[in-house]
XYZ file of C-alpha atoms in Angstrom:
590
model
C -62.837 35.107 39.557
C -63.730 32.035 40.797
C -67.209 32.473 39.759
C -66.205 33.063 36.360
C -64.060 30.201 36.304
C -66.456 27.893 37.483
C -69.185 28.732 35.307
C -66.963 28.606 32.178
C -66.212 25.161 33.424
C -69.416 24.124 33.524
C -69.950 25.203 30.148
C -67.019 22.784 29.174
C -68.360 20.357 30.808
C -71.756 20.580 28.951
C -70.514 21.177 25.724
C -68.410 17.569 26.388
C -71.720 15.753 27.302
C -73.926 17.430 24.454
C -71.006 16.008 22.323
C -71.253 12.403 23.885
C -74.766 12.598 23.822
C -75.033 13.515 19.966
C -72.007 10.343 19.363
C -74.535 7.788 21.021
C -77.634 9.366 19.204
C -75.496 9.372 15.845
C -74.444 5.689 16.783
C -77.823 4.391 17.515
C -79.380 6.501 14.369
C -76.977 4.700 12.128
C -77.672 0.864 13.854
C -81.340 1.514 14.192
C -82.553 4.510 11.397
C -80.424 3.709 8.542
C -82.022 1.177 6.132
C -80.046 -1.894 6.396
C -79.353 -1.449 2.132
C -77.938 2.111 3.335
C -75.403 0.643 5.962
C -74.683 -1.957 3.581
C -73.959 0.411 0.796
C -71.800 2.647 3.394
C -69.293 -0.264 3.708
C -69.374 -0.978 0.113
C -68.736 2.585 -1.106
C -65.360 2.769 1.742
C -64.385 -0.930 0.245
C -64.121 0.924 -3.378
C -62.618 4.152 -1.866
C -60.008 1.868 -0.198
C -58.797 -0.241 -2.901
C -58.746 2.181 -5.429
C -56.597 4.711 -3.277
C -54.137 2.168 -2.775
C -53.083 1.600 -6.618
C -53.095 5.349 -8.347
C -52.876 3.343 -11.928
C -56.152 1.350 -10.973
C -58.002 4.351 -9.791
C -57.144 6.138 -12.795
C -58.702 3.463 -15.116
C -61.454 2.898 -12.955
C -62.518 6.460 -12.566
C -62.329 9.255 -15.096
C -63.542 11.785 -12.422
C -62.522 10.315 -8.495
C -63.754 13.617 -6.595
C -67.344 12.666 -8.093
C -66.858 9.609 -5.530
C -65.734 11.431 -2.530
C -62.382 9.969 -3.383
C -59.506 12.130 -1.763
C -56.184 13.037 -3.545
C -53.658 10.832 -1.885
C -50.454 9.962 -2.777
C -49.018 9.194 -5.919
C -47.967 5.287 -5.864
C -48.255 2.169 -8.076
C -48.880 -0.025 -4.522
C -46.919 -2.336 -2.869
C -45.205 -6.096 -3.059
C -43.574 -6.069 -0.333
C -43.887 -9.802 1.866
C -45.044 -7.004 5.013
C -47.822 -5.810 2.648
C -49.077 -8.934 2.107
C -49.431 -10.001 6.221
C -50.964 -6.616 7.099
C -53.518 -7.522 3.831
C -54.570 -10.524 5.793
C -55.501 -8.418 9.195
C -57.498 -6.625 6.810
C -59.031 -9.076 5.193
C -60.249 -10.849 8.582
C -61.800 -7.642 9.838
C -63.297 -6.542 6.392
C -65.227 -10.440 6.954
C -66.128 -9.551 10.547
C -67.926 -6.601 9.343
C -69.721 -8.283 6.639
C -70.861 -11.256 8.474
C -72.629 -8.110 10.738
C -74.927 -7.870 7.598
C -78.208 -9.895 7.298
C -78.376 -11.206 3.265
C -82.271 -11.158 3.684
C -82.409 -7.953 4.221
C -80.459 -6.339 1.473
C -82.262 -5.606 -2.163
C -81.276 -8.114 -4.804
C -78.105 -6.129 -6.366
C -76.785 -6.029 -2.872
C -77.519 -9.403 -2.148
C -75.259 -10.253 -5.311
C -72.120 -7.807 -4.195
C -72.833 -9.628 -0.497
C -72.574 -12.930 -1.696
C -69.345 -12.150 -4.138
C -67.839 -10.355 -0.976
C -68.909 -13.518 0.995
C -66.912 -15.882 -0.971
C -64.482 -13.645 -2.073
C -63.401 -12.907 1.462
C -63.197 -16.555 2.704
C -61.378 -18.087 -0.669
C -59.026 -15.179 -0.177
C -57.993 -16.115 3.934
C -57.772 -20.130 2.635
C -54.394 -19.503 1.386
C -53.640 -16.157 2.717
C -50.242 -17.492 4.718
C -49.101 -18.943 1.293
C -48.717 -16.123 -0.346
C -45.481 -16.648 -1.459
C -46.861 -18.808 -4.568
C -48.197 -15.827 -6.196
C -46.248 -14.657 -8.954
C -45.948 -11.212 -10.024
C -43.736 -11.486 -12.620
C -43.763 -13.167 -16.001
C -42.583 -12.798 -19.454
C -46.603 -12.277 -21.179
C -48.705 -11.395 -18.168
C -46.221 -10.226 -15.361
C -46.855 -6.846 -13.691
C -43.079 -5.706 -15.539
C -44.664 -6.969 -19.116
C -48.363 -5.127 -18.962
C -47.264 -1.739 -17.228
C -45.687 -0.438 -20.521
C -48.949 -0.869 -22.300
C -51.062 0.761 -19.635
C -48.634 3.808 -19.436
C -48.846 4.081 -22.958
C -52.770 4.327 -22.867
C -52.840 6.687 -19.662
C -55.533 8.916 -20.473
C -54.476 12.739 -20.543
C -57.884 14.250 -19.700
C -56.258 17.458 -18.246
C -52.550 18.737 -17.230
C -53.117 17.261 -13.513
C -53.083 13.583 -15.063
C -49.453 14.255 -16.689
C -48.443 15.627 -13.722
C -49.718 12.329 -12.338
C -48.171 10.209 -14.629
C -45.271 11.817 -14.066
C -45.508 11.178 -10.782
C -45.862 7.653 -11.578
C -42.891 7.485 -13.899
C -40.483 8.748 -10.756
C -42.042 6.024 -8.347
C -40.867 3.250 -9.918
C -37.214 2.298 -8.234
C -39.833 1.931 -5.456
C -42.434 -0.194 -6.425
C -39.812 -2.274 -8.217
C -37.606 -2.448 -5.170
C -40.875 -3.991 -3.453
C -41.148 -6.306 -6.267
C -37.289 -7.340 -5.498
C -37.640 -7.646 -1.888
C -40.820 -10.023 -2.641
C -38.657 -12.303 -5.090
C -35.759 -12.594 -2.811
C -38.214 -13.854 0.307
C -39.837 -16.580 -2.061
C -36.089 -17.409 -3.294
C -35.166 -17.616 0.681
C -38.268 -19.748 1.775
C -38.133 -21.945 -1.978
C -40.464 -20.717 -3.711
C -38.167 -18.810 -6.425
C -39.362 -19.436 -10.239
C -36.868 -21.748 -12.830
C -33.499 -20.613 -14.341
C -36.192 -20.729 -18.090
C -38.947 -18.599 -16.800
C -36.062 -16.084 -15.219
C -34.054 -15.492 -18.040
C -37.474 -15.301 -20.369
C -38.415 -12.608 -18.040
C -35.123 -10.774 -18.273
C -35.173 -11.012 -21.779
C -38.537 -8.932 -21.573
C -37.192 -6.030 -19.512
C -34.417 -5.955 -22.015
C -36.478 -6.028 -25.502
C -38.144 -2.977 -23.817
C -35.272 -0.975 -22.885
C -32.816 -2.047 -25.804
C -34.265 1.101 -27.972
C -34.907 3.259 -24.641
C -33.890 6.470 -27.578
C -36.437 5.248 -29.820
C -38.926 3.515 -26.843
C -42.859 3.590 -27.820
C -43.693 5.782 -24.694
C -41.982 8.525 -26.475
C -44.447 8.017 -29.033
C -47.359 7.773 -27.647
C -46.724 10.483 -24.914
C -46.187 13.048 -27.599
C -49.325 11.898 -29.103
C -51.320 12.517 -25.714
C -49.457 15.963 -24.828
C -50.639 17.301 -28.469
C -53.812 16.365 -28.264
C -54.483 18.630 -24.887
C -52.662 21.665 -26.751
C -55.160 21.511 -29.553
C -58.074 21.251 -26.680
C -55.848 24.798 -25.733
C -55.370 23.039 -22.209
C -51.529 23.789 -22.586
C -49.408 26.128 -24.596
C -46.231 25.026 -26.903
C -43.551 26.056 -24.053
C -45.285 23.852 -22.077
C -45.547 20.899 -24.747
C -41.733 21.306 -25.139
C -41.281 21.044 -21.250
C -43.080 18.080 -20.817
C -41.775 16.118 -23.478
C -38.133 16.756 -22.095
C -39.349 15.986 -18.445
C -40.530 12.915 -20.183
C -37.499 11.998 -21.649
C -35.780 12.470 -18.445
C -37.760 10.398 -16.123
C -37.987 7.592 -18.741
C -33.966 8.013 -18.573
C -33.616 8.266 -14.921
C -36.475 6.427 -13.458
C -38.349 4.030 -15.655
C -35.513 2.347 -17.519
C -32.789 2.031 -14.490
C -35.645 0.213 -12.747
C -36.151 -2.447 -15.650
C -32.214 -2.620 -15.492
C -32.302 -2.996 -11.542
C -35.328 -5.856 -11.941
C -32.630 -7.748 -14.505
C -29.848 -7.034 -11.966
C -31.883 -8.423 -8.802
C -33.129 -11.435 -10.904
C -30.187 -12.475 -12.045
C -28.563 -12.578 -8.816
C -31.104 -14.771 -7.762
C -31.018 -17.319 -10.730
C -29.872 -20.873 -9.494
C -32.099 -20.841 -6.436
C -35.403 -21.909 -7.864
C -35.008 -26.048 -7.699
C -38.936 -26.616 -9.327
C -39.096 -26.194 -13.222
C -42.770 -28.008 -13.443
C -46.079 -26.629 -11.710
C -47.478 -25.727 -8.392
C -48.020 -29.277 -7.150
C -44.187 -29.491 -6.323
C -44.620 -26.592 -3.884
C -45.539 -27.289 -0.456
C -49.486 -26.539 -0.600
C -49.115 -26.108 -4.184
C -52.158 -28.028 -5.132
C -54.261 -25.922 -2.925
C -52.822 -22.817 -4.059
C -54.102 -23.906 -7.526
C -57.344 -24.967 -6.554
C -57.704 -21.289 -5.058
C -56.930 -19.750 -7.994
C -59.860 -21.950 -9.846
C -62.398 -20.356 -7.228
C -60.947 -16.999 -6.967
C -59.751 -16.037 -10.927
C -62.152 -18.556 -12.376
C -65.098 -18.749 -10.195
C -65.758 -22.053 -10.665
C -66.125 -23.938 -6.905
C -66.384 -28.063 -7.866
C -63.200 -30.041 -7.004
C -60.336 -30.336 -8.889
C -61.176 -33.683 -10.036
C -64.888 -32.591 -10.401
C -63.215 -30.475 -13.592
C -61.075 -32.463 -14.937
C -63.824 -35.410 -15.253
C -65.739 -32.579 -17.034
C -63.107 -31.322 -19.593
C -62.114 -35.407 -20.363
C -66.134 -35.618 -21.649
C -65.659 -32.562 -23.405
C -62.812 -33.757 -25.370
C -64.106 -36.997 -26.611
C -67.377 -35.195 -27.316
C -65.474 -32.921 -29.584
C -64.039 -35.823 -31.273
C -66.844 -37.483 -32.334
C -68.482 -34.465 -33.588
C -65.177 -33.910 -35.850
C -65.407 -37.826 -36.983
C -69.061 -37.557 -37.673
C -68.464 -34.259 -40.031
C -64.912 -35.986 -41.694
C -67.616 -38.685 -42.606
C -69.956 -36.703 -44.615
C -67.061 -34.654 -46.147
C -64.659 -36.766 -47.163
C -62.569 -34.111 -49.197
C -63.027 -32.075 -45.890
C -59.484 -31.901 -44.954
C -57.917 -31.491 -48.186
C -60.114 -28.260 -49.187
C -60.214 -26.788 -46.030
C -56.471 -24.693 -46.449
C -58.112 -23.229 -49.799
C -61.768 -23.254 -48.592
C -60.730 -20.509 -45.594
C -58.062 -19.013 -47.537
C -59.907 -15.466 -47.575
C -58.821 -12.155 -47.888
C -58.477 -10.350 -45.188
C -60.979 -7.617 -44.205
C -60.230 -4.285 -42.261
C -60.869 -4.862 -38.375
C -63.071 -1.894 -38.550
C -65.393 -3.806 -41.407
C -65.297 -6.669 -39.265
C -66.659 -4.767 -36.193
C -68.841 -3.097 -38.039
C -70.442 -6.119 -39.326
C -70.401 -7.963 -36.219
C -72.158 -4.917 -34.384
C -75.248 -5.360 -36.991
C -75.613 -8.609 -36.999
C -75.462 -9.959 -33.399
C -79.058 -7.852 -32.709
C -80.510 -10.780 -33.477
C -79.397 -13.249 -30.730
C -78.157 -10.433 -28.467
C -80.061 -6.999 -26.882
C -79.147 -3.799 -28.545
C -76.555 -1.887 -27.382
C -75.807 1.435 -29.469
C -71.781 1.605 -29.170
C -70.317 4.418 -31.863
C -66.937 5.427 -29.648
C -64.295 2.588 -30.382
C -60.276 2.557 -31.799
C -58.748 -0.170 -33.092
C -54.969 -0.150 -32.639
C -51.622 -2.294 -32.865
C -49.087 -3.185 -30.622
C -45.871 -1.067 -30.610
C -43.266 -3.743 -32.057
C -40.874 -3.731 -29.121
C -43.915 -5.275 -27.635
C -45.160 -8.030 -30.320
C -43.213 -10.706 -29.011
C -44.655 -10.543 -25.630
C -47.998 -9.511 -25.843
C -51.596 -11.904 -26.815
C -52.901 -11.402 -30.186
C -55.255 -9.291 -29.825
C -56.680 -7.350 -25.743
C -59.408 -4.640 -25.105
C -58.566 -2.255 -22.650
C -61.661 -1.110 -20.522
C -62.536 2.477 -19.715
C -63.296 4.298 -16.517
C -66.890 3.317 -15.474
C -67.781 7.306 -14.870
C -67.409 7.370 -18.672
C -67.111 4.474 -20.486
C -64.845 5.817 -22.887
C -61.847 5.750 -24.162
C -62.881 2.238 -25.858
C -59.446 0.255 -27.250
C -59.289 -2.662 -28.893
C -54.973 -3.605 -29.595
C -54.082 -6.186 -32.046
C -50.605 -7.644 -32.472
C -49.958 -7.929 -35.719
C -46.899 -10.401 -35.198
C -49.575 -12.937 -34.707
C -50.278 -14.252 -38.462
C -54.239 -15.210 -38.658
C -55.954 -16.350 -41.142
C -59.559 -14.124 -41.845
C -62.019 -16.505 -39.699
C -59.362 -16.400 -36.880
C -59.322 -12.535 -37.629
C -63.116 -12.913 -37.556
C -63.920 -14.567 -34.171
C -60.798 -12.816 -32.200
C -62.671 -9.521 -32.772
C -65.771 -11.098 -31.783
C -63.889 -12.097 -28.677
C -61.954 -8.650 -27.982
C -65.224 -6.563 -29.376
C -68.921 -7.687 -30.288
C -70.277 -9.664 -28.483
C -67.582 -10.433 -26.504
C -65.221 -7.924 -23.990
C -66.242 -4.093 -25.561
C -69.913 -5.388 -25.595
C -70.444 -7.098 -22.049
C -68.371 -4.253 -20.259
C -70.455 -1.061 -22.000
C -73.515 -3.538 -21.388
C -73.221 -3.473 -17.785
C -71.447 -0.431 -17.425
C -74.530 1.295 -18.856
C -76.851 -0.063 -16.244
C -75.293 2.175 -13.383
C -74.200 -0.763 -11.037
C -72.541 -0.178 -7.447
C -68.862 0.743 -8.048
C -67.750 -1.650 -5.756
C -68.316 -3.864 -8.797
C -65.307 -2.795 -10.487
C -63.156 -3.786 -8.135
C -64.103 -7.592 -8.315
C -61.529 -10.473 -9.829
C -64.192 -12.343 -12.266
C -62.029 -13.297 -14.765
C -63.537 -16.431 -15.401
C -66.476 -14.335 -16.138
C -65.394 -12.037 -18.310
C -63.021 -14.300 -20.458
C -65.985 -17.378 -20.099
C -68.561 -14.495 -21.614
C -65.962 -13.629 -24.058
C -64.805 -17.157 -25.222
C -68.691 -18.606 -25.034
C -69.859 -15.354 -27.545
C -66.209 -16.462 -29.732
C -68.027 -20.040 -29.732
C -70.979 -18.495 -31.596
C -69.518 -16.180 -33.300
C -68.238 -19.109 -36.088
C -71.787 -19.133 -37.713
C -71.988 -15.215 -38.092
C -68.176 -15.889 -39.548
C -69.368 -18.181 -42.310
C -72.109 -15.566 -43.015
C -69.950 -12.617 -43.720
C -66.841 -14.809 -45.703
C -68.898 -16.799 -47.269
C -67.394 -20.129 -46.059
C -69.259 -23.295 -46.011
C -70.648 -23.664 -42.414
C -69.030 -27.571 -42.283
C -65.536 -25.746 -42.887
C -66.796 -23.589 -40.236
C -67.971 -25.532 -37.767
C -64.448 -28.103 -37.796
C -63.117 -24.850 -37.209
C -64.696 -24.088 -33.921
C -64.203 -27.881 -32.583
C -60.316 -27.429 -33.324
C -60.419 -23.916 -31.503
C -62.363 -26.167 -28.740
C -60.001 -28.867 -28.977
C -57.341 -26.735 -28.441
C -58.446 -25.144 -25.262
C -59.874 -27.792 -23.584
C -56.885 -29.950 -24.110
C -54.272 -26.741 -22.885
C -56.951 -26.495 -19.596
C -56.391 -30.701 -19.054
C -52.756 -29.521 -19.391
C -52.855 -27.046 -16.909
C -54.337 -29.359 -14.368
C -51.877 -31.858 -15.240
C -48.905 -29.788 -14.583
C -50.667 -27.721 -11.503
C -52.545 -30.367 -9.943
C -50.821 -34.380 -11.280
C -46.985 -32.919 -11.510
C -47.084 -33.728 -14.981
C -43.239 -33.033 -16.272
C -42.365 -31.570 -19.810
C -41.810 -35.458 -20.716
C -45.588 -36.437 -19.957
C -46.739 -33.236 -21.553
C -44.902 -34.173 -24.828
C -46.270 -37.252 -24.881
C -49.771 -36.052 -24.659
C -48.983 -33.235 -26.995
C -47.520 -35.155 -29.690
C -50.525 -37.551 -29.250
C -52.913 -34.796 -30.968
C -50.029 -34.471 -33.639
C -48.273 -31.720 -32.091
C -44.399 -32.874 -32.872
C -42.190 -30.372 -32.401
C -39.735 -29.896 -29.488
C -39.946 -25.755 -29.505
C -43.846 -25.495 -29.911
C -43.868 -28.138 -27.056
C -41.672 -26.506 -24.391
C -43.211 -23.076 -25.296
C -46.863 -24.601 -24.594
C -45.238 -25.786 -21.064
C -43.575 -22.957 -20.362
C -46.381 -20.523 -20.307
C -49.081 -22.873 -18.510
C -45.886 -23.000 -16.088
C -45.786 -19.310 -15.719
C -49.550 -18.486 -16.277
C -51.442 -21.305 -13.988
C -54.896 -21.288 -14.267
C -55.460 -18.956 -17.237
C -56.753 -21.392 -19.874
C -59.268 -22.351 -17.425
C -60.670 -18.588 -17.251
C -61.229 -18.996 -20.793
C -62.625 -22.505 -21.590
C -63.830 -23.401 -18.285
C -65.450 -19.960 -18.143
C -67.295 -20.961 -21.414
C -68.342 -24.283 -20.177
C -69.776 -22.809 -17.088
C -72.105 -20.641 -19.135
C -72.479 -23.139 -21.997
C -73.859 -25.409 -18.632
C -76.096 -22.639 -17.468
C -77.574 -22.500 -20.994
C -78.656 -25.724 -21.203
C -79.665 -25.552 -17.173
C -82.512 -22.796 -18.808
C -83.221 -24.094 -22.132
C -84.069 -27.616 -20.652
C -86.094 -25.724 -17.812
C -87.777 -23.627 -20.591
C -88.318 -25.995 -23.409
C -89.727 -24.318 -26.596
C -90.153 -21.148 -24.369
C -86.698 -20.356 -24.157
C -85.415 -17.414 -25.695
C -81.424 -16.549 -26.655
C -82.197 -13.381 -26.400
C -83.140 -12.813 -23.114
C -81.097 -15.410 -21.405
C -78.230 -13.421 -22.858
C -79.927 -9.958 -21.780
C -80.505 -11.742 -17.878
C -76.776 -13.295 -17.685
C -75.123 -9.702 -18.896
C -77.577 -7.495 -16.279
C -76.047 -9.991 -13.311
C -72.620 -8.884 -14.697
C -69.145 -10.243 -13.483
C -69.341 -12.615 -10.439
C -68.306 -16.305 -9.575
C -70.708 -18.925 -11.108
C -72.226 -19.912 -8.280
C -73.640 -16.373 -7.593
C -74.120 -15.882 -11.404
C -76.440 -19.282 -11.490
C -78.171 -18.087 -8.137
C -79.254 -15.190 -9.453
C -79.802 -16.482 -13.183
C -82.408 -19.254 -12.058
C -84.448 -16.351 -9.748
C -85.030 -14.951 -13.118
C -87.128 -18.022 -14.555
């Protein structure tokens, strides 16, 4: 017996050290066998897993098929705002820059040398403000989390009856998430950070255009639309059809719309106790709040003052361009109403036109599956004029392109909006560089200022292929372009005004009403949303500048060499990043 008991012991015992042994060999196999791209890509590929299973929405719009990624099924949730979220985000964060500081950039190939150095700076602009996160904003009345999850439930793609069980799913978690939202706007209201009486109540006012006509509410709509189209793929039967619709019905009821009530409820209990109705600067560390949000939405990484010396220049250039072309048309101003006054043409003719006529300045790209819709109504009043909704990278499809069509536009402003929202612009560079098969951490990357720069720079040149196809006199044409850049650049000296100077709605005025902008209510409305949205011209026009400078970086560098063409083909193959890693890379090329 004891015999027996001893031997089986030692067979335990060696069975424990063949296990340690094979740990240490597995440990030293990955430090000293696997290629140092391998490793890298390891932590990469758990970064994607990680964010993505922590927002089911986001994972469902980044991947059409998850299990193809060694994704696991984990539970349902829209995330979470809750002020505890955010400090355990920042443990994360410091440990996530540990490991990657373990890598050696020389030894990586060049695409992961791009992802390093995006993670690099993404990692330490991140940390720089990571104890003030109290001056994000999650709400707000056009871009607020409670304004843009309508529109993405409305276009949750139905691929098979899992995702409505999904979505349903999604539809019962809200009290939750929007409890978390709460508990974050009550800390920033306790520590002074709460938003203005004006941007409160215009938020309120959103939650209740959606849920005035909860009978009648678009989701209905559109999930009817979805649930139909799976019964005629014979995925589900009628009985089922009629179930879902009335489970629907019923969460929308008891979930979705007592949540937009309790969000009204919560903020309106908490109106009075945000003192600062101007910009970021009059927040402690408000000023370098905003300059984070120039590195880390924009990706631009000069100073503050760097910019704004930058955007000045622009301005008066733009000026003396429109003075020069007033001087050789002297009727300019008084034929221009009638001169652009065009009929306008179906988006789809539009599209189609811009699609075969951009091959010229632009590599070919064979795109056939797009839609073109509108925004519900209940939605027109808070939603941009026109937005492209990207697909899942596993697919790259569905493609949708929504335009509101509150917004009345004249047919050039038709025109170069669907070159912004479709060729060359968002559709275009995201199928582009979907198609070439990048790492999927990729997705997962903030470059705004990237992809609204790329769209906003193509917009720029998209005024000449306008005049083409309506037949408008390229003068009338080109006045129109410097007033869309006149615009922007003087809303993105704005926003640094009001973010960075303190400028108050008085100063603002003033300025405004300078460039012959008069009126009180177009005024406070321009205020009020650089207020509530700081930072977001800048992803658009100082995005364009940055790619407008790295244009003329290469064409100076390349003389009569250069070729359009190709610089666009090398900026779209780096794909989304912050400039300085886009220029990097860019200038390796030539």
């Amino acid at each position: 017996m004891k015999k027996f008991f001893s031997k089986k012991r030692l067979l335990l015992l060696g069975g424990s050290i063949f296990l340690l042994l094979f740990g240490i060999c597995t440990f030293c196999f990955k430090t000293h066998f696997l290629s140092p791209n391998t490793r890298f890509e390891n932590f990469t590929n758990k970064l994607f897993e990680k964010e993505l299973s922590s927002n089911t929405l986001s994972l469902h719009y980044t991947l059409a098929n998850p299990e193809k990624y060694d994704i696991p099924k984990k539970e349902i949730t829209l995330g979470n705002m809750s002020p505890e979220n955010f400090i355990k985000g920042k443990e994360e964060l410091q440990k996530l820059q540990k490991e990657l500081n373990s890598f050696s950039s020389e030894d990586l190939s060049t695409e992961n040398q791009i992802i390093y150095d995006i993670l690099k700076l993404s990692f330490a602009t991140q940390l720089s403000i990571a104890d003030d996160y109290l001056l994000s904003e999650p709400l707000g009345p056009n871009l607020g989390i409670q304004a843009q999850l309508p529109v993405l439930l409305a276009e949750y793609t139905f691929r098979s009856p899992d995702d409505i069980k999904d979505y349903f799913s999604l539809l019962a978690s809200f009290p939750e998430y929007f409890k978390s939202i709460a508990e974050f706007e009550k800390e920033k209201s306790q520590k002074g950070f709460f938003m203005s009486d004006t941007t409160a109540d215009r938020i309120i006012q959103q939650c209740h255009t959606f849920i005035d006509n909860s009978e009648e509410n678009y989701l209905h709509t559109m999930f009817q639309e979805r649930i139909k189209k799976l019964q005629q793929e014979k995925q589900i039967n009628q009985k089922q059809v009629s179930s879902y619709i009335n489970m629907h019905q019923k969460l929308l009821k008891e979930s979705v719309f007592p949540s937009y009530e309790f969000l009204i409820q919560k903020l309106t209990d908490l109106k009075g106790t945000g003192k600062n109705e101007n910009g970021l600067s009059h927040f402690p560390n408000g000023k370098a709040y905003y300059a984070y949000l120039i590195k880390n939405d924009v990706g631009d990484y000069r100073s503050v003052d760097e910019i704004e010396k930058e955007l000045y220049q622009e301005l008066l250039g733009y000026y003396d361009d429109i003075q020069e072309l007033s001087q050789k048309n002297p009727d300019f101003l008084k034929n221009l109403n009638s001169e652009i006054s065009r009929e306008l043409k179906s988006p789809k003719k539009i599209l189609t036109y811009l699609q075969q006529n951009i091959s010229k300045d632009f590599p070919p790209l064979a795109i056939n599956d797009y839609e073109i819709k509108y925004v519900p109504k209940s939605m027109e009043d808070f939603s941009s004029p026109a937005f492209y909704l990207t697909p899942p990278i596993d697919t790259l499809t569905p493609n949708t392109i929504y335009i509101n069509k509150s917004s009345s536009i004249s047919s050039p402003e038709l025109f170069t909006t669907l070159a912004h929202e479709g060729f060359p612009g968002h559709l275009y560079q995201t199928l582009y560089f979907g198609k070439q098969k990048k790492a999927p951490i990729r997705s997962c990357f903030n470059c705004s200022g990237y992809i609204e720069g790329w769209a906003t720079f193509v917009e720029n040149r998209s005024y000449q292929y306008c005049s083409e196809f309506l037949n408008i006199d390229p003068a009338y044409m080109e006045f129109l372009r410097l007033n869309r850049c006149i615009s922007l650049c003087l809303y993105s000296i704005l926003d640094i005004g009001i973010h960075n100077k303190g400028w108050d709605f008085s100063t603002v005025t003033e300025i405004l009403s300078s460039f012959g902008i008069t009126e009180e209510k177009v005024s406070r409305e321009i205020f009020q949303y650089i207020i509530e949205n700081p930072a977001n011209y800048l992803k658009y026009y100082l995005g364009f500048l940055n790619f407008s400078s790295l244009e003329n970086t290469v064409h100076n560098q390349q003389g009569t060499s250069f070729n359009l063409k190709e610089f666009h083909k090398n900026i779209l193959e780096i794909g989304p990043a912050p400039f300085p890693v886009v220029k990097k890379y860019l200038l390796m090329k030539y």
